[in-house]
Short mmCIF file of C-alpha atoms in Angstrom, two decimals:
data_model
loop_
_atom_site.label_atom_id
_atom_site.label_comp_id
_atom_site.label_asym_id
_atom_site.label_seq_id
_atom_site.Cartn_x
_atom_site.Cartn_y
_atom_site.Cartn_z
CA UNK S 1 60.47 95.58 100.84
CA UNK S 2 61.22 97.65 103.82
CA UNK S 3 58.42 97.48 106.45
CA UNK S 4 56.87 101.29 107.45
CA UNK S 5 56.24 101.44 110.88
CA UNK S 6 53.35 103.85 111.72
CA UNK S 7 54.14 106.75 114.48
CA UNK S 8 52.18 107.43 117.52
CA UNK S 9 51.47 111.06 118.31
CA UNK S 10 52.48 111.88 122.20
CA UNK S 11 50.34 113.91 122.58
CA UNK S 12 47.15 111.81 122.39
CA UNK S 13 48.54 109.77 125.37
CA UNK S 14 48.99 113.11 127.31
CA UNK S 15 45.31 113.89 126.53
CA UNK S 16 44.37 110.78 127.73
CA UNK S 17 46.20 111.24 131.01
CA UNK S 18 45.20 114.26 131.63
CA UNK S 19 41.94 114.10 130.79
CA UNK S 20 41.00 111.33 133.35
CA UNK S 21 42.75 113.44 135.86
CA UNK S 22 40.57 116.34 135.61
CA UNK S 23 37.13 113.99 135.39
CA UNK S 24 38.15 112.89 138.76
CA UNK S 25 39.53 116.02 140.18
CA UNK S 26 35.68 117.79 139.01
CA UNK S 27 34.04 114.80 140.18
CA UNK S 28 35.55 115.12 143.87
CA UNK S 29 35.64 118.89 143.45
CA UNK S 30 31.54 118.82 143.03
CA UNK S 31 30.68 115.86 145.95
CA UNK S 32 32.69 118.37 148.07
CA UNK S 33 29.97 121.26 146.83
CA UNK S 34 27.58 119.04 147.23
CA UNK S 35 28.42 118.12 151.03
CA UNK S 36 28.77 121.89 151.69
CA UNK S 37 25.58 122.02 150.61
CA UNK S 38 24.06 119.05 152.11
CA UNK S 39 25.17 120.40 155.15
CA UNK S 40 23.32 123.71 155.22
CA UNK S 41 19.99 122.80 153.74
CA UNK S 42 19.62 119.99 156.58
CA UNK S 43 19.54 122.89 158.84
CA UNK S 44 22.81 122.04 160.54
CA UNK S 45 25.72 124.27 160.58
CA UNK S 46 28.78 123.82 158.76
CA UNK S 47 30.64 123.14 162.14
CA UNK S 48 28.31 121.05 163.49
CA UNK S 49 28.51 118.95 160.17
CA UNK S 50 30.92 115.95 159.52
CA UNK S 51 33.97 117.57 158.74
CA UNK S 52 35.50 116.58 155.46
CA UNK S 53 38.41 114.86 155.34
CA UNK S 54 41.29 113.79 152.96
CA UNK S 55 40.70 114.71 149.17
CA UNK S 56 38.45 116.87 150.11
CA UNK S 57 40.26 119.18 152.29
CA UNK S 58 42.74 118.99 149.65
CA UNK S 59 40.09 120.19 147.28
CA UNK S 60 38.56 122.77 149.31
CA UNK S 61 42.39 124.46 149.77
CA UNK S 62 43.46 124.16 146.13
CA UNK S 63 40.91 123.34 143.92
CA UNK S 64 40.18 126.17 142.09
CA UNK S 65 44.30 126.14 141.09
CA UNK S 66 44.50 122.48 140.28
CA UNK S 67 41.55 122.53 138.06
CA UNK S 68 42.79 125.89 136.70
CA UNK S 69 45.87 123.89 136.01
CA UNK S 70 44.62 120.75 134.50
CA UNK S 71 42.76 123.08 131.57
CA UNK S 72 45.45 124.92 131.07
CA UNK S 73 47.33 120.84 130.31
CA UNK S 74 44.30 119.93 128.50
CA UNK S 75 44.51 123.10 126.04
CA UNK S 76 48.70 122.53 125.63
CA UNK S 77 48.19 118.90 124.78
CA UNK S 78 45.09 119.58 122.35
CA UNK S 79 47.10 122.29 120.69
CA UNK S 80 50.12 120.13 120.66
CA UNK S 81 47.82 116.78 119.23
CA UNK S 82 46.34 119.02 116.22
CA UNK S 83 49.30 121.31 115.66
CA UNK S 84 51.68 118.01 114.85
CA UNK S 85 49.30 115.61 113.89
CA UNK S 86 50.30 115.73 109.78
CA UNK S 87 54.05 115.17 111.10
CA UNK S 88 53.19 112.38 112.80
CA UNK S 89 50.78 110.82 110.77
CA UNK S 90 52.65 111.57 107.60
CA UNK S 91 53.85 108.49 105.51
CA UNK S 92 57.70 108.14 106.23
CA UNK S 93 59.41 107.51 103.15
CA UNK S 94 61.07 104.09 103.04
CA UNK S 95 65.02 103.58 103.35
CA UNK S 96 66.70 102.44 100.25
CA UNK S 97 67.40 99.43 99.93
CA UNK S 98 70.99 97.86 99.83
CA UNK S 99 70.40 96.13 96.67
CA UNK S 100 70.35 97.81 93.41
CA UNK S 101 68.31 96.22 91.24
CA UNK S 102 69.13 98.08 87.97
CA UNK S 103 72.28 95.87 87.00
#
Protein backbone atom coordinates (compact mmCIF):
# COMPACT_ATOMS: atom_id res chain seq x y z
CA UNK A 1 0.00 0.00 0.00
CA UNK A 2 1.48 3.25 -1.00
CA UNK A 3 2.09 5.56 2.00
CA UNK A 4 0.15 9.31 1.62
CA UNK A 5 2.24 11.83 2.83
CA UNK A 6 0.23 14.81 4.24
CA UNK A 7 1.16 18.50 2.74
CA UNK A 8 2.06 21.47 4.72
CA UNK A 9 0.47 24.74 3.68
CA UNK A 10 3.35 27.63 3.27
CA UNK A 11 1.56 29.86 4.14
CA UNK A 12 0.93 29.04 7.83
CA UNK A 13 4.76 29.21 8.33
CA UNK A 14 4.71 32.74 6.72
CA UNK A 15 1.97 33.70 9.24
CA UNK A 16 3.93 32.52 11.84
CA UNK A 17 6.95 34.55 10.81
CA UNK A 18 5.41 37.35 10.27
CA UNK A 19 3.30 37.50 12.90
CA UNK A 20 6.07 37.45 15.63
CA UNK A 21 7.66 40.18 13.67
CA UNK A 22 4.98 42.61 13.99
CA UNK A 23 4.32 41.65 18.00
CA UNK A 24 7.79 42.84 18.44
CA UNK A 25 7.92 45.65 16.03
CA UNK A 26 4.33 47.09 18.12
CA UNK A 27 5.86 46.16 21.24
CA UNK A 28 9.09 48.43 20.63
CA UNK A 29 6.96 50.81 18.58
CA UNK A 30 4.69 51.50 21.97
CA UNK A 31 7.85 51.55 24.80
CA UNK A 32 9.10 54.22 22.33
CA UNK A 33 5.45 56.13 22.90
CA UNK A 34 5.68 55.41 26.10
CA UNK A 35 9.28 57.05 26.69
CA UNK A 36 8.04 60.08 24.66
CA UNK A 37 5.65 60.26 27.04
CA UNK A 38 7.47 59.52 30.12
CA UNK A 39 9.52 62.20 29.19
CA UNK A 40 7.03 65.06 29.10
CA UNK A 41 4.80 64.26 32.03
CA UNK A 42 8.06 64.23 34.36
CA UNK A 43 8.20 67.80 33.48
CA UNK A 44 11.44 67.51 31.53
CA UNK A 45 11.77 68.39 27.99
CA UNK A 46 12.16 66.11 25.25
CA UNK A 47 15.84 67.40 24.78
CA UNK A 48 16.72 67.38 28.07
CA UNK A 49 15.47 63.66 28.22
CA UNK A 50 17.67 60.50 27.55
CA UNK A 51 17.78 60.38 24.01
CA UNK A 52 16.66 57.13 22.50
CA UNK A 53 18.85 55.11 20.90
CA UNK A 54 19.07 52.06 18.49
CA UNK A 55 15.60 50.36 17.69
CA UNK A 56 14.10 53.08 18.70
CA UNK A 57 15.40 55.70 16.52
CA UNK A 58 14.80 53.21 13.95
CA UNK A 59 11.22 53.16 15.05
CA UNK A 60 10.64 56.70 15.50
CA UNK A 61 11.99 57.26 11.54
CA UNK A 62 10.04 54.38 9.99
CA UNK A 63 7.62 52.97 12.05
CA UNK A 64 4.55 53.96 10.85
CA UNK A 65 5.84 52.24 7.19
CA UNK A 66 7.18 49.07 8.67
CA UNK A 67 4.13 48.37 10.62
CA UNK A 68 2.08 49.55 7.61
CA UNK A 69 4.08 46.91 5.87
CA UNK A 70 3.96 44.00 8.16
CA UNK A 71 -0.21 44.18 7.91
CA UNK A 72 -0.19 44.49 4.62
CA UNK A 73 2.21 40.62 4.92
CA UNK A 74 -0.11 39.54 7.51
CA UNK A 75 -3.35 40.11 5.22
CA UNK A 76 -1.33 38.40 1.90
CA UNK A 77 -0.38 35.38 3.94
CA UNK A 78 -3.97 35.03 5.66
CA UNK A 79 -5.54 35.36 2.26
CA UNK A 80 -3.02 33.06 0.80
CA UNK A 81 -3.49 30.31 4.09
CA UNK A 82 -7.49 30.28 3.54
CA UNK A 83 -7.59 30.80 -0.20
CA UNK A 84 -5.38 27.33 -0.72
CA UNK A 85 -6.03 25.60 2.25
CA UNK A 86 -8.55 22.72 0.44
CA UNK A 87 -5.50 22.26 -2.13
CA UNK A 88 -3.31 21.62 0.37
CA UNK A 89 -5.16 19.77 2.71
CA UNK A 90 -6.91 17.74 0.07
CA UNK A 91 -6.29 13.88 0.14
CA UNK A 92 -3.73 13.15 -2.75
CA UNK A 93 -4.80 10.25 -4.56
CA UNK A 94 -2.37 7.33 -4.26
CA UNK A 95 0.02 6.20 -7.25
CA UNK A 96 -0.82 2.93 -8.78
CA UNK A 97 0.79 0.41 -7.94
CA UNK A 98 3.24 -1.67 -10.18
CA UNK A 99 1.55 -4.83 -9.51
CA UNK A 100 -1.66 -5.77 -11.03
CA UNK A 101 -3.41 -7.82 -9.01
CA UNK A 102 -6.30 -8.87 -11.35
CA UNK A 103 -4.36 -11.86 -13.10
Amino acid sequence: MARVRKRTNPFYAMLIVVGIAFSITAVAYFVMALRGNESRTAGVGYAQAEPPQGLLVFLDQYGVKLMAGELGLLALATWGAIGTDHWWTATPRPESSTDDRSA
